[in-house]
Tab-separated table of C-alpha atoms and ligand atoms in Angstrom:
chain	number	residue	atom	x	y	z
G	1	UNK	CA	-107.561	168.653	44.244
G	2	UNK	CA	-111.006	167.884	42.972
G	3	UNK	CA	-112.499	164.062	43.463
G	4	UNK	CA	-114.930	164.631	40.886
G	5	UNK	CA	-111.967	164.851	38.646
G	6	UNK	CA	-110.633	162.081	39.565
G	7	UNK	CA	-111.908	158.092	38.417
G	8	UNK	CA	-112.961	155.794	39.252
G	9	UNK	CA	-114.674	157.205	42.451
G	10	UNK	CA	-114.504	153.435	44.275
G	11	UNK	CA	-111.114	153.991	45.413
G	12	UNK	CA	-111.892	155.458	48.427
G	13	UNK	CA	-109.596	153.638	50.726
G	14	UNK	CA	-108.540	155.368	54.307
G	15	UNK	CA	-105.218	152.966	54.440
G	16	UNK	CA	-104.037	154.491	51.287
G	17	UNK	CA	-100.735	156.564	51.776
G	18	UNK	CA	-101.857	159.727	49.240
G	19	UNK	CA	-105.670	159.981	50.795
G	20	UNK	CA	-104.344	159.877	54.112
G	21	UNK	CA	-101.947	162.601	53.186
G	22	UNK	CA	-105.142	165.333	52.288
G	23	UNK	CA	-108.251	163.034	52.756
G	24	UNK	CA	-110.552	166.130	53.027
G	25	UNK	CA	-111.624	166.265	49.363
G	26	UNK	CA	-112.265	162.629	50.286
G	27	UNK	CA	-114.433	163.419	52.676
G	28	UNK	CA	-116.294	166.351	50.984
G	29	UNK	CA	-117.554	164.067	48.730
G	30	UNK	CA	-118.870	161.495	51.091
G	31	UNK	CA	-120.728	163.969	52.674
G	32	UNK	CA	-121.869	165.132	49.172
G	33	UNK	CA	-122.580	162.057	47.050
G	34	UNK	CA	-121.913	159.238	49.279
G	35	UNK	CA	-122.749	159.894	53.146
G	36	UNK	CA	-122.510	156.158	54.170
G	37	UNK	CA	-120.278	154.180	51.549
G	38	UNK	CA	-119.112	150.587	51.633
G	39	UNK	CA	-115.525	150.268	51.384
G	40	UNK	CA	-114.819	146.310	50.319
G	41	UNK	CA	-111.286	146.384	51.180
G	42	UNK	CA	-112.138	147.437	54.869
G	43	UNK	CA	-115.358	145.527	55.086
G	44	UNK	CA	-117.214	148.337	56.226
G	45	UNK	CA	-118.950	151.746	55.942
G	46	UNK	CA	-117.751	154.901	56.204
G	47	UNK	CA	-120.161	157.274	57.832
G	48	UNK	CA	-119.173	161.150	56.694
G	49	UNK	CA	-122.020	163.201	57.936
G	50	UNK	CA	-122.058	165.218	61.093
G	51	UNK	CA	-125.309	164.196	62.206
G	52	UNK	CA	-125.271	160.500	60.936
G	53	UNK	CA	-122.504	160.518	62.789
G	54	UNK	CA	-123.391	161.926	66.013
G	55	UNK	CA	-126.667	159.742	65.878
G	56	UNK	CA	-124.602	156.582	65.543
G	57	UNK	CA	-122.492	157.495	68.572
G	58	UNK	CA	-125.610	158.391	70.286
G	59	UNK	CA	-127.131	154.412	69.454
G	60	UNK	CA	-124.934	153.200	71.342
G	61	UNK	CA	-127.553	149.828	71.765
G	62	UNK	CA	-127.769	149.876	67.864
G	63	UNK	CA	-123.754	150.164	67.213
G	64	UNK	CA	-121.770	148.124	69.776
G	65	UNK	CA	-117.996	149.343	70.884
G	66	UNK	CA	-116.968	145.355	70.467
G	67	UNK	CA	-115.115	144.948	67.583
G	68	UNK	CA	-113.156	148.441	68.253
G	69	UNK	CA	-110.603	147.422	69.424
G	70	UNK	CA	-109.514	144.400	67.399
G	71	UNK	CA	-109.768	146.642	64.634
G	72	UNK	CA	-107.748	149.525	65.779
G	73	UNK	CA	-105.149	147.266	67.308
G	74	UNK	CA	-105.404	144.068	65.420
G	75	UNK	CA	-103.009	141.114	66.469
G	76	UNK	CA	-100.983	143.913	68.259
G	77	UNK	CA	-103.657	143.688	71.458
G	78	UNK	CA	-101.011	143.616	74.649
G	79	UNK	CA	-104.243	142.591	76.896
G	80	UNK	CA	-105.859	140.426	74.424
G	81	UNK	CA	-108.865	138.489	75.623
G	82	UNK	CA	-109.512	141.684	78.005
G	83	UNK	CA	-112.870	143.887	77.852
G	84	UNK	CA	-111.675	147.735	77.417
G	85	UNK	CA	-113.505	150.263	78.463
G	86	UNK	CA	-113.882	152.171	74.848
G	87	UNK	CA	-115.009	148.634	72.935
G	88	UNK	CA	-116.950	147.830	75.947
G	89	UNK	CA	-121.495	148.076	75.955
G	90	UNK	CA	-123.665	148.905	78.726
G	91	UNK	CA	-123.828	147.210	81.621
G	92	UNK	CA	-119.722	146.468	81.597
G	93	UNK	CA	-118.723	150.060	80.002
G	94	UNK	CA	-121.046	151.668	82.745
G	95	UNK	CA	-119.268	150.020	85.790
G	96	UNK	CA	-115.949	150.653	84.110
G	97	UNK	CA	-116.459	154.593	83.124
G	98	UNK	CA	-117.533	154.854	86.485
G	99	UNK	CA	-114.809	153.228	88.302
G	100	UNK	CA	-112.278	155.942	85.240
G	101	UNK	CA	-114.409	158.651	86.081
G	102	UNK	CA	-113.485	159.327	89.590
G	103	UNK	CA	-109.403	160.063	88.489
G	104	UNK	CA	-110.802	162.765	85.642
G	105	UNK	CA	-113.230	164.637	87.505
G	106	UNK	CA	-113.282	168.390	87.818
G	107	UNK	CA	-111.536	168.059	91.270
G	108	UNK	CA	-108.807	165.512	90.385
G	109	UNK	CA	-107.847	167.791	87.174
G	110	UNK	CA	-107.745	171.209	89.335
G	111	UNK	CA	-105.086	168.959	92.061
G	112	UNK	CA	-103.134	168.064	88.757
G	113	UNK	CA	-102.738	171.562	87.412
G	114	UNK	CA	-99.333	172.652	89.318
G	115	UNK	CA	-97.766	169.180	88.473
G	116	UNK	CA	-98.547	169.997	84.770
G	117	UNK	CA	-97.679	173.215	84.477
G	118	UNK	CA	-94.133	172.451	86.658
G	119	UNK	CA	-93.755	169.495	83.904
G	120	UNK	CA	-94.111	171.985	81.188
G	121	UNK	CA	-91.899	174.224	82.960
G	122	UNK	CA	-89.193	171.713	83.205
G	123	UNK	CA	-89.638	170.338	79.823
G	124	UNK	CA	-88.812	173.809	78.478
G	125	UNK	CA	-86.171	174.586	80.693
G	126	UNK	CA	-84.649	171.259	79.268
G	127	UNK	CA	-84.433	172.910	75.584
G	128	UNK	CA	-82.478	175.769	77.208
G	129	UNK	CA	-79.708	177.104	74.192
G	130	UNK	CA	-81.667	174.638	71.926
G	131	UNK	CA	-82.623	176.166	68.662
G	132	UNK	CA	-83.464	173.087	66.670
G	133	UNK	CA	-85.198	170.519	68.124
G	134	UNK	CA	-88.247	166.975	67.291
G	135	UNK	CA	-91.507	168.824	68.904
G	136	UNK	CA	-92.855	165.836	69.005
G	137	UNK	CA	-89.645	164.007	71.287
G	138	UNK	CA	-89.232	166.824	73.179
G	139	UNK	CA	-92.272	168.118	74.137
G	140	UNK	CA	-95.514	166.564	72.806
G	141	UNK	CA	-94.780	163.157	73.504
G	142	UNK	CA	-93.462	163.537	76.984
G	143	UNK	CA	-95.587	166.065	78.275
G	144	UNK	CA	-98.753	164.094	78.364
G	145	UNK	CA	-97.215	160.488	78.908
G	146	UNK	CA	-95.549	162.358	81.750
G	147	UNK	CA	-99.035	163.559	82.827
G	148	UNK	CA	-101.229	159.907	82.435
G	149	UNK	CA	-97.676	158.673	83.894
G	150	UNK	CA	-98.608	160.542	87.738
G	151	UNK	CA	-102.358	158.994	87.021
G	152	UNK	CA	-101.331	155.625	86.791
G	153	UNK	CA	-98.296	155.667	89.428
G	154	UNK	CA	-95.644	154.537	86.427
G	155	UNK	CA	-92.263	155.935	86.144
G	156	UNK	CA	-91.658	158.580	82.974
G	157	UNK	CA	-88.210	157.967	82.402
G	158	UNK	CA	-89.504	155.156	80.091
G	159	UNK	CA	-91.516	157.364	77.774
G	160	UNK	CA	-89.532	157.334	74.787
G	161	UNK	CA	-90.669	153.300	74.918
G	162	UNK	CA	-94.881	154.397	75.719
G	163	UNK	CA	-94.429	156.525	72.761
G	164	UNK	CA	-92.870	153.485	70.887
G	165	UNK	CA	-95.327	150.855	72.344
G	166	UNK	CA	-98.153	153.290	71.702
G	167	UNK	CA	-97.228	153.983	68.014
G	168	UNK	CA	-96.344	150.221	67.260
G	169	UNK	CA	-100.025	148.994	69.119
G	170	UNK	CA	-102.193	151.530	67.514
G	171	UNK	CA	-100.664	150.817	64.259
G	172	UNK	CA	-101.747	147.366	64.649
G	173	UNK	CA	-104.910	148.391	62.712
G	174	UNK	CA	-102.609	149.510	59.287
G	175	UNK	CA	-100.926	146.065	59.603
G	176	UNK	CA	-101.588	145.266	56.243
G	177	UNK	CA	-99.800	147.873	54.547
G	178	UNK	CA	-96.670	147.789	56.388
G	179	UNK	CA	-93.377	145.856	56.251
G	180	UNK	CA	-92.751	141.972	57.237
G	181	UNK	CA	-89.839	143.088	59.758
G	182	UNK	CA	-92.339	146.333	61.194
G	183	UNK	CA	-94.491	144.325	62.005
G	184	UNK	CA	-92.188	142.000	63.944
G	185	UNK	CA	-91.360	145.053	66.095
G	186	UNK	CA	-94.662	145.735	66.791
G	187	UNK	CA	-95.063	142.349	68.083
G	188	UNK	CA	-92.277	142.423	70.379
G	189	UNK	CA	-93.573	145.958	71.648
G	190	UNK	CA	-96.950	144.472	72.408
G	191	UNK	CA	-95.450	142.356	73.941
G	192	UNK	CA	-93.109	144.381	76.198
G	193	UNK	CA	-95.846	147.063	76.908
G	194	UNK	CA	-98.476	143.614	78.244
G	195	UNK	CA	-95.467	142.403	80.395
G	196	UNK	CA	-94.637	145.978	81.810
G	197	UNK	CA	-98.128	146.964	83.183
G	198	UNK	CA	-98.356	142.970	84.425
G	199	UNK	CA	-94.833	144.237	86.560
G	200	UNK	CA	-96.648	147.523	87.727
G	201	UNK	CA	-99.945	145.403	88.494
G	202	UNK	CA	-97.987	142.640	90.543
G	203	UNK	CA	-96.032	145.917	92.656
G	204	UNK	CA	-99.532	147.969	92.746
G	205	UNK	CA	-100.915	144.658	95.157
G	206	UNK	CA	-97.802	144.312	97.104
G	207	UNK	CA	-96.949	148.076	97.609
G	208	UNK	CA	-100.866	150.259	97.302
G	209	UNK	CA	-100.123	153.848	97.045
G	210	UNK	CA	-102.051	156.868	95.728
G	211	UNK	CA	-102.336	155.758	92.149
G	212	UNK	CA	-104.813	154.635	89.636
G	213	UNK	CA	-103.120	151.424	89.137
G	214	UNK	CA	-103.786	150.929	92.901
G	215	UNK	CA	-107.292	152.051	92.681
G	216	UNK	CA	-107.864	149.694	90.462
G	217	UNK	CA	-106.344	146.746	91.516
G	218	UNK	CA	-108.331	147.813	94.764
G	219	UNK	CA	-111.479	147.949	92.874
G	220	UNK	CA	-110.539	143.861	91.241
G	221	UNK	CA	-109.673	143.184	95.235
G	222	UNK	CA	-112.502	144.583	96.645
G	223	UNK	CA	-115.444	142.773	95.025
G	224	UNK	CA	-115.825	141.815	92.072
G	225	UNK	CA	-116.232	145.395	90.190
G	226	UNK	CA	-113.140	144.548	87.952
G	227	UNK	CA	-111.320	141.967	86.391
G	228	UNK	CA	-107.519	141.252	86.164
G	229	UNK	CA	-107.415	141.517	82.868
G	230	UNK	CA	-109.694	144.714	82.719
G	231	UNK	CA	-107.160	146.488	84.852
G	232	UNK	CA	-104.353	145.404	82.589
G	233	UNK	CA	-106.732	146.660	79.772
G	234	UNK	CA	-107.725	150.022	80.875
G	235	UNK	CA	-103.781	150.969	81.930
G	236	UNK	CA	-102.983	149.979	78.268
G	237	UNK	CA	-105.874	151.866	77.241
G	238	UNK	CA	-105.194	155.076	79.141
G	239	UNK	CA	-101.585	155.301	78.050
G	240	UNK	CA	-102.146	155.307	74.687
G	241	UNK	CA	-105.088	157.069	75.095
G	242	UNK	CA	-102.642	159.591	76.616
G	243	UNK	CA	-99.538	159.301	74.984
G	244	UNK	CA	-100.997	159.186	71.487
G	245	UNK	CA	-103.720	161.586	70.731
G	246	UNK	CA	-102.917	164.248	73.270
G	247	UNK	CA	-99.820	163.955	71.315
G	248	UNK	CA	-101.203	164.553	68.367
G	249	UNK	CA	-103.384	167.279	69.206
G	250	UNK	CA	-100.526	169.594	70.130
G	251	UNK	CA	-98.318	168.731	67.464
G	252	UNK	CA	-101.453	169.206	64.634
G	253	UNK	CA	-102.122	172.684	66.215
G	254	UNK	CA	-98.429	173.615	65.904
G	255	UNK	CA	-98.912	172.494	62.018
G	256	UNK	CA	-102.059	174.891	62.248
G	257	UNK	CA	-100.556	177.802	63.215
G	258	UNK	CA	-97.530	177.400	60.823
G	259	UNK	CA	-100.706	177.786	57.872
G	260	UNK	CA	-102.627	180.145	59.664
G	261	UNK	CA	-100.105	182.515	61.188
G	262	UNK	CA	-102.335	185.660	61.556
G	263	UNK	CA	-104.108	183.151	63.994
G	264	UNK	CA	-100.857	182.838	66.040
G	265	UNK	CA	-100.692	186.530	66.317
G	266	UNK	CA	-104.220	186.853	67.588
G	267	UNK	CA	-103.880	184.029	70.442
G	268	UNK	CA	-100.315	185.155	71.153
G	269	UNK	CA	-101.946	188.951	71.891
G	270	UNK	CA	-105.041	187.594	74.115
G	271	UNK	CA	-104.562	184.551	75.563
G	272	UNK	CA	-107.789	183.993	76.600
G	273	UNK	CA	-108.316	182.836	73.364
G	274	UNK	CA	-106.593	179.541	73.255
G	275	UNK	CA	-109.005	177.474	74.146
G	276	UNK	CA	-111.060	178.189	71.303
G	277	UNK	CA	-108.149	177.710	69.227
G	278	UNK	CA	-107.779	174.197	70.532
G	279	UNK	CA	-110.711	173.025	70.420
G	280	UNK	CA	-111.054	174.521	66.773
G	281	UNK	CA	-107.807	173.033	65.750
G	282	UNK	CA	-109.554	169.672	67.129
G	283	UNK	CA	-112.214	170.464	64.641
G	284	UNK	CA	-109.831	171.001	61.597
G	285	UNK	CA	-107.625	168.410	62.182
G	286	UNK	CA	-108.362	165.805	64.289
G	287	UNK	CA	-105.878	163.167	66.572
G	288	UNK	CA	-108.690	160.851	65.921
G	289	UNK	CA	-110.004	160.587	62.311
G	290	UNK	CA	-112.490	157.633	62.700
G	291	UNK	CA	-113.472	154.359	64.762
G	292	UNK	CA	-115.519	151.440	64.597
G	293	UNK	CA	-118.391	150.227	65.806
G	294	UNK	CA	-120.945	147.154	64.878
G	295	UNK	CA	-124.807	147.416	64.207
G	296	UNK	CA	-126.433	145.052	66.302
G	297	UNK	CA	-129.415	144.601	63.786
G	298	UNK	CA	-129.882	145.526	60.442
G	299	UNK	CA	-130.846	149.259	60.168
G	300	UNK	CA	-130.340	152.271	57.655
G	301	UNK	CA	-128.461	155.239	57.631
G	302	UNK	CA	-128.626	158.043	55.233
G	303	UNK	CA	-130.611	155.939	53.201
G	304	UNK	CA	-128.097	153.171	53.180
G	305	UNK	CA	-129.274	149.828	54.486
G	306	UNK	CA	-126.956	148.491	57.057
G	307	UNK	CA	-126.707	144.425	57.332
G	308	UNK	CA	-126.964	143.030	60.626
G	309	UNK	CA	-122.965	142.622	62.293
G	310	UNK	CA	-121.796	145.439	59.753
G	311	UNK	CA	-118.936	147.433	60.752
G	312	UNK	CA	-119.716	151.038	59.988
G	313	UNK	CA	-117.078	153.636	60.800
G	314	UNK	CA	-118.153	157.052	62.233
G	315	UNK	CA	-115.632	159.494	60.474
G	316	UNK	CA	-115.395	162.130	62.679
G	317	UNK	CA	-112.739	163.841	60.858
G	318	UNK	CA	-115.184	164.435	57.835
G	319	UNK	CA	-118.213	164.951	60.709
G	320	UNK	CA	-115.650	168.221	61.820
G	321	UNK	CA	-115.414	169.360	57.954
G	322	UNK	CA	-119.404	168.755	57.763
G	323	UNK	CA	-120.530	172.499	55.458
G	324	UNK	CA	-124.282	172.461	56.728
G	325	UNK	CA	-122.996	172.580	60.721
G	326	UNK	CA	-119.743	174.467	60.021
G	327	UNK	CA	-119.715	177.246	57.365
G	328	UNK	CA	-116.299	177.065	55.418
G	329	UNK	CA	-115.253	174.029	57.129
G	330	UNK	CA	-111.697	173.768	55.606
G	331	UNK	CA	-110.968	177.339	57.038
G	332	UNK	CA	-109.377	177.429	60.272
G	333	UNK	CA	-111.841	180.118	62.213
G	334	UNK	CA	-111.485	180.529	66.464
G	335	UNK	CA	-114.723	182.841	66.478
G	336	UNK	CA	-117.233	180.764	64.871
G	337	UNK	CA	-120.171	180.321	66.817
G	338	UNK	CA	-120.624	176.442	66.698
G	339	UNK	CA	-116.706	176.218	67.759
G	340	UNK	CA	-117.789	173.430	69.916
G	341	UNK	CA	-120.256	171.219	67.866
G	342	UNK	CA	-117.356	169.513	66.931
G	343	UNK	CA	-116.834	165.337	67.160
G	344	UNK	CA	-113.529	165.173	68.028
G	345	UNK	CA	-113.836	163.205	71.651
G	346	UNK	CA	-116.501	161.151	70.001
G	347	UNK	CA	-119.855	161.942	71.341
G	348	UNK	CA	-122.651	160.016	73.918
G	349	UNK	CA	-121.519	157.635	76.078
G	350	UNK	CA	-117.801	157.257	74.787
G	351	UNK	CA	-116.971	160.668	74.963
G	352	UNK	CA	-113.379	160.811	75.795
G	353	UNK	CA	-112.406	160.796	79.681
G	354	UNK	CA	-110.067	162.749	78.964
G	355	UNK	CA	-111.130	165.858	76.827
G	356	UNK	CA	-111.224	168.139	79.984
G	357	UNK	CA	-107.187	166.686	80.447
G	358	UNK	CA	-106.425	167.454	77.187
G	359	UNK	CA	-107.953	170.607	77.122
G	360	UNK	CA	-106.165	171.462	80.346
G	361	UNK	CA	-102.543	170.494	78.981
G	362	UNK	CA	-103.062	172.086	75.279
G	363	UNK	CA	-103.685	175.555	77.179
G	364	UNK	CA	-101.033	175.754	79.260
G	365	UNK	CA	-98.571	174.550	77.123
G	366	UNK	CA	-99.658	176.628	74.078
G	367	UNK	CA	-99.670	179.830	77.113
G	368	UNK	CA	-95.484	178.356	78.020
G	369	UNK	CA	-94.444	178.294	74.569
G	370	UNK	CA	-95.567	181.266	73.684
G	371	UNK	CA	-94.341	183.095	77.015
G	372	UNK	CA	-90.914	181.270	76.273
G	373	UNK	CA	-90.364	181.621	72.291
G	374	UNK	CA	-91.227	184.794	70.642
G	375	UNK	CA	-91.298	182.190	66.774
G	376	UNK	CA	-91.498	178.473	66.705
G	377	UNK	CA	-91.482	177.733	62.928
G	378	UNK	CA	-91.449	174.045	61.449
G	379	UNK	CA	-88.036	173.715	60.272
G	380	UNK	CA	-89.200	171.507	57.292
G	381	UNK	CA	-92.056	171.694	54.719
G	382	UNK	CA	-93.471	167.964	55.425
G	383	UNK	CA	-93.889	165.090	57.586
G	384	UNK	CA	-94.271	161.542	57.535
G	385	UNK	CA	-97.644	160.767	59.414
G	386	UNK	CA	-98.046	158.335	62.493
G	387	UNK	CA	-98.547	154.598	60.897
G	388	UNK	CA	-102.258	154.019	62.181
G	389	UNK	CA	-104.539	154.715	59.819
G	390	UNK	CA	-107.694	155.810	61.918
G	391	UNK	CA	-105.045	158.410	63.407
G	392	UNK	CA	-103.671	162.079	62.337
G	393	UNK	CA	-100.575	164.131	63.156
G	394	UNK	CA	-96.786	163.761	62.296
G	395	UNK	CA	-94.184	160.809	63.214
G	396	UNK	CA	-91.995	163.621	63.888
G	397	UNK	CA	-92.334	167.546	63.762
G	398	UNK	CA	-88.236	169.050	63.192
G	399	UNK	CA	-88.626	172.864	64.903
G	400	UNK	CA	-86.000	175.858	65.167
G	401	UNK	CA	-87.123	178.473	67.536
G	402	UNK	CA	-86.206	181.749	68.843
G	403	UNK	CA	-86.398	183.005	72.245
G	404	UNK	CA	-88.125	185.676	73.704
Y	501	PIM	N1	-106.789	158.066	72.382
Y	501	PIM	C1	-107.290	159.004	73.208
Y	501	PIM	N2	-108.517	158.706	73.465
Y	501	PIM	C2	-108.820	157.578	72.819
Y	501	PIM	C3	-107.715	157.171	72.136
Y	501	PIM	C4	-107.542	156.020	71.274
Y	501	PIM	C5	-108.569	155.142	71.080
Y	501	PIM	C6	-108.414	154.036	70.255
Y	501	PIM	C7	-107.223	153.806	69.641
Y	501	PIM	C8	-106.188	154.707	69.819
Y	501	PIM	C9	-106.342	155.822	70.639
C-alpha cells in the first residue's frame, strides 16, 4: 500500500481500525513529508522521526510526563488523583524511580532468574499433549504477570483478571471508538483492579514481608518519601506495565518469526542469538507504538512550531522504522549493526524499568519453546489487535505445535 496514492493525506488518524492494522506506510510518510503533524481529532502532534523523537524524550523539562496518563487511560484511571511514576517530572519522578529502581537492578534480576525459568518450565509442562492452544492465555500473558506477580507479593492465580483489568485500563485511551456496554466493563474493571491493590495495600501494613508492595508501603511509613496513593499508583502501574507489553513483546515476535521463518532457523541453530532477535523484533514491531507528553513552552520541532501546553506524541513505532538510522527498516534483520538504537523502552529518563526484565523473560522463554517444540505455527492467518490504540500485538494468538 502506497499513502501517496491514497487522498486526502489528512486522515491520518492512529484510532482508526485499518491504519492500526499496517500503520507503517503511515508512518513512512510522516517521516518523509510530515515529521511532526497535527492530528485535530487527537489534539496533538505526532512526532515520526528517530531523532525528533529521541530529543523530545531527552527534554524531559521541555515535554512533561503529566498528561500521560490521562490520555493513555482516560476515565479508566483505577488510582485517579495519584502521581505515577511514568507521567510524573523531576523532582517527584526522581524520588519515585529511585525508590522502583532498587527491585530491577542487576542483582534483584540475577535472584529472579530460577523463579522465571521454573515458571516457564511449569507453564510448558502445563500444555503437555496440547497441540492447539491461545499463546497469548497460555503462555504470554501468564508468564510475565506471574513474574511482576513475585515483585509485588500478589497471588497469580488471578491473572486471567490482570490480563482483563490491564486490557480494559489501557484501553481507556481508545474509549471513543468502542461500544456503550465495553466501556461499562471497563469501568467496573477499573474499578475492581483500584479496590484489589487497596486489599493487598491494607494486608502489606498489617502482615510486611519480602515484597515490593511492602517496600513500599515501608517507604509511605517511613517518612514521607511516598504517598498512599503513589503506592496504589505505581502497583497499578507495574502490573500493567508487566502484564501488557511484556505480553505483547513475546506474542509480536512469535508473529515475526511466522513471516520471517529463515530467521527462526538461524536462532533455533545458535541460540546465542536471541537476544538480538528480541530486541530487533522490539524494533520492528513494537508493544508500545507511541505516548504523550506536553511542551511546557512553546518551541519547534522539525520545523513545526509547537504552542505552549501542546500534546505532541513521540511515535516510537515510526522512530524504529526511521530509513536514515536503520537501512531497510521494514525488513526484519538480527545482524544489523545499530540493532540497539532502537526506541522501544522510550529513551532518557523514562526508559522502561523494566527492559533488562523483559529482556531476561523473552530469552529464556524463546530458548524453552524452542528446546520443547521442534514447530510452533499460528494456527490462523489474522488477529484482532489489543483495543488501546497507543499499543501493538494480538487480543489473542490461536497456535498448534509439535513436539520435539
Ligand atoms: N508497559 C510497560 N512499560 C510501560 C507500559 C505502559 C505504559 C503506559 C500505558 C500502558 C503500558
Amino acid at each position: 500500500m502506497s499513502i501517496e496514492n491514497e487522498s486526502p493525506l489528512t486522515t491520518y488518524d492512529p484510532l482508526d481500525a485499518a491504519i492500526r492494522r499496517n500503520p507503517y506506510p503511515w508512518y513512512q510518510h510522516l517521516r518523509r513529508h510530515e515529521p511532526v503533524k497535527f492530528l485535530p481529532g487527537m489534539n496533538a502532534y505526532a512526532v515520526a522521526r528517530h531523532e525528533d523523537v529521541r530529543q523530545l524524550m531527552l527534554n524531559h523539562g521541555g515535554f512533561s510526563s503529566d498528561p500521560l496518563i490521562q490520555l493513555a487511560f482516560s476515565d479508566f484511571n483505577p488510582a485517579p488523583g495519584a502521581r505515577y511514576m511514568i507521567a510524573s517530572d523531576p523532582p517527584d519522578h526522581t524520588r519515585l524511580r529511585t525508590l522502583v529502581n532498587k527491585a530491577f537492578s542487576k542483582r534483584a534480576l540475577t535472584e529472579m532468574e530460577d523463579a522465571i525459568r521454573a515458571t516457564i518450565n511449569q507453564l510448558i509442562e502445563r500444555l503437555e499433549g496440547k497441540t492447539h492452544f491461545d499463546f497469548i492465555e497460555e503462555f504470554s500473558s501468564p508468564l510475565p504477570v506471574s513474574v511482576v506477580g513475585d515483585i509485588l507479593g500478589v497471588e497469580t492465580s488471578k491473572h486471567a483478571d490482570f490480563r482483563r483489568w490491564s486490557n480494559n485500563v489501557t484501553a481507556g485511551g481508545s474509549a471513543a471508538v468502542l461500544g456503550e456496554a465495553q466501556q461499562a466493563a471497563m469501568h467496573q474493571d477499573a474499578a475492581d483492579f483500584r479496590q484489589y491493590f487497596l486489599d493487598r495495600i491494607a494486608d502489606a501494613r498489617a502482615h510486611p514481608q519480602d515484597n515490593l508492595i511492602c517496600a513500599l508501603v515501608d517507604a509511605e511509613e517511613q517518612g514521607q518519601k511516598l504517598s498512599a496513593d503513589e503506592v496504589l499508583a505505581l502497583c497499578v502501574l507495574l502490573l500493567i506495565g508487566g502484564n501488557e507489553t511484556t505480553t505483547n513483546m513475546l506474542a509480536n515476535a512469535l508473529v515475526t518469526l511466522r513471516d520471517y521463518p529463515e530467521v527462526e532457523r538461524e536462532i533455533r541453530g545458535n541460540r546465542a542469538l536471541i537476544p538480538d532477535f528480541i530486541e530487533e523484533s522490539l524494533r520492528h514491531t513494537s508493544p508500545i507504538q507511541l505516548l504523550f507528553r506536553r511542551a511546557t513552552a512553546a518551541t519547534r520541532i522539525a520545523g513545526v512550531d509547537i504552542p505552549e501546553n501542546a500534546i505532541v506524541m513521540p511515535t516510537f513505532a515510526s522512530a524504529n522504522r526511521d530509513e536514515s538510522v536503520f537501512s531497510k527498516p521494514d525488513t526484519l534483520d538480527i545482524r544489523r549493526p545499530d540493532l540497539r538504537k532502537h526506541v522501544a523502552f522510550g529513551w532518557g529518563i523514562h526508559m522502561c524499568v523494566g527492559r533488562a526484565l523483559a529482556a531476561i523473560e523473552g530469552e529464556i522463554a524463546l530458548n524453552a519453546l524452542f528446546d520443547r517444540y521442534a514447530s510452533i505455527q499460528l494456527a490462523s492467518a489474522d488477529f484482532d489487535l489489543c483495543d488501546a490504540f497507543y499499543l501493538r500485538g494480538p487480543k489473542g494468538l490461536p497456535v498448534e505445535v509439535r513436539p520435539n
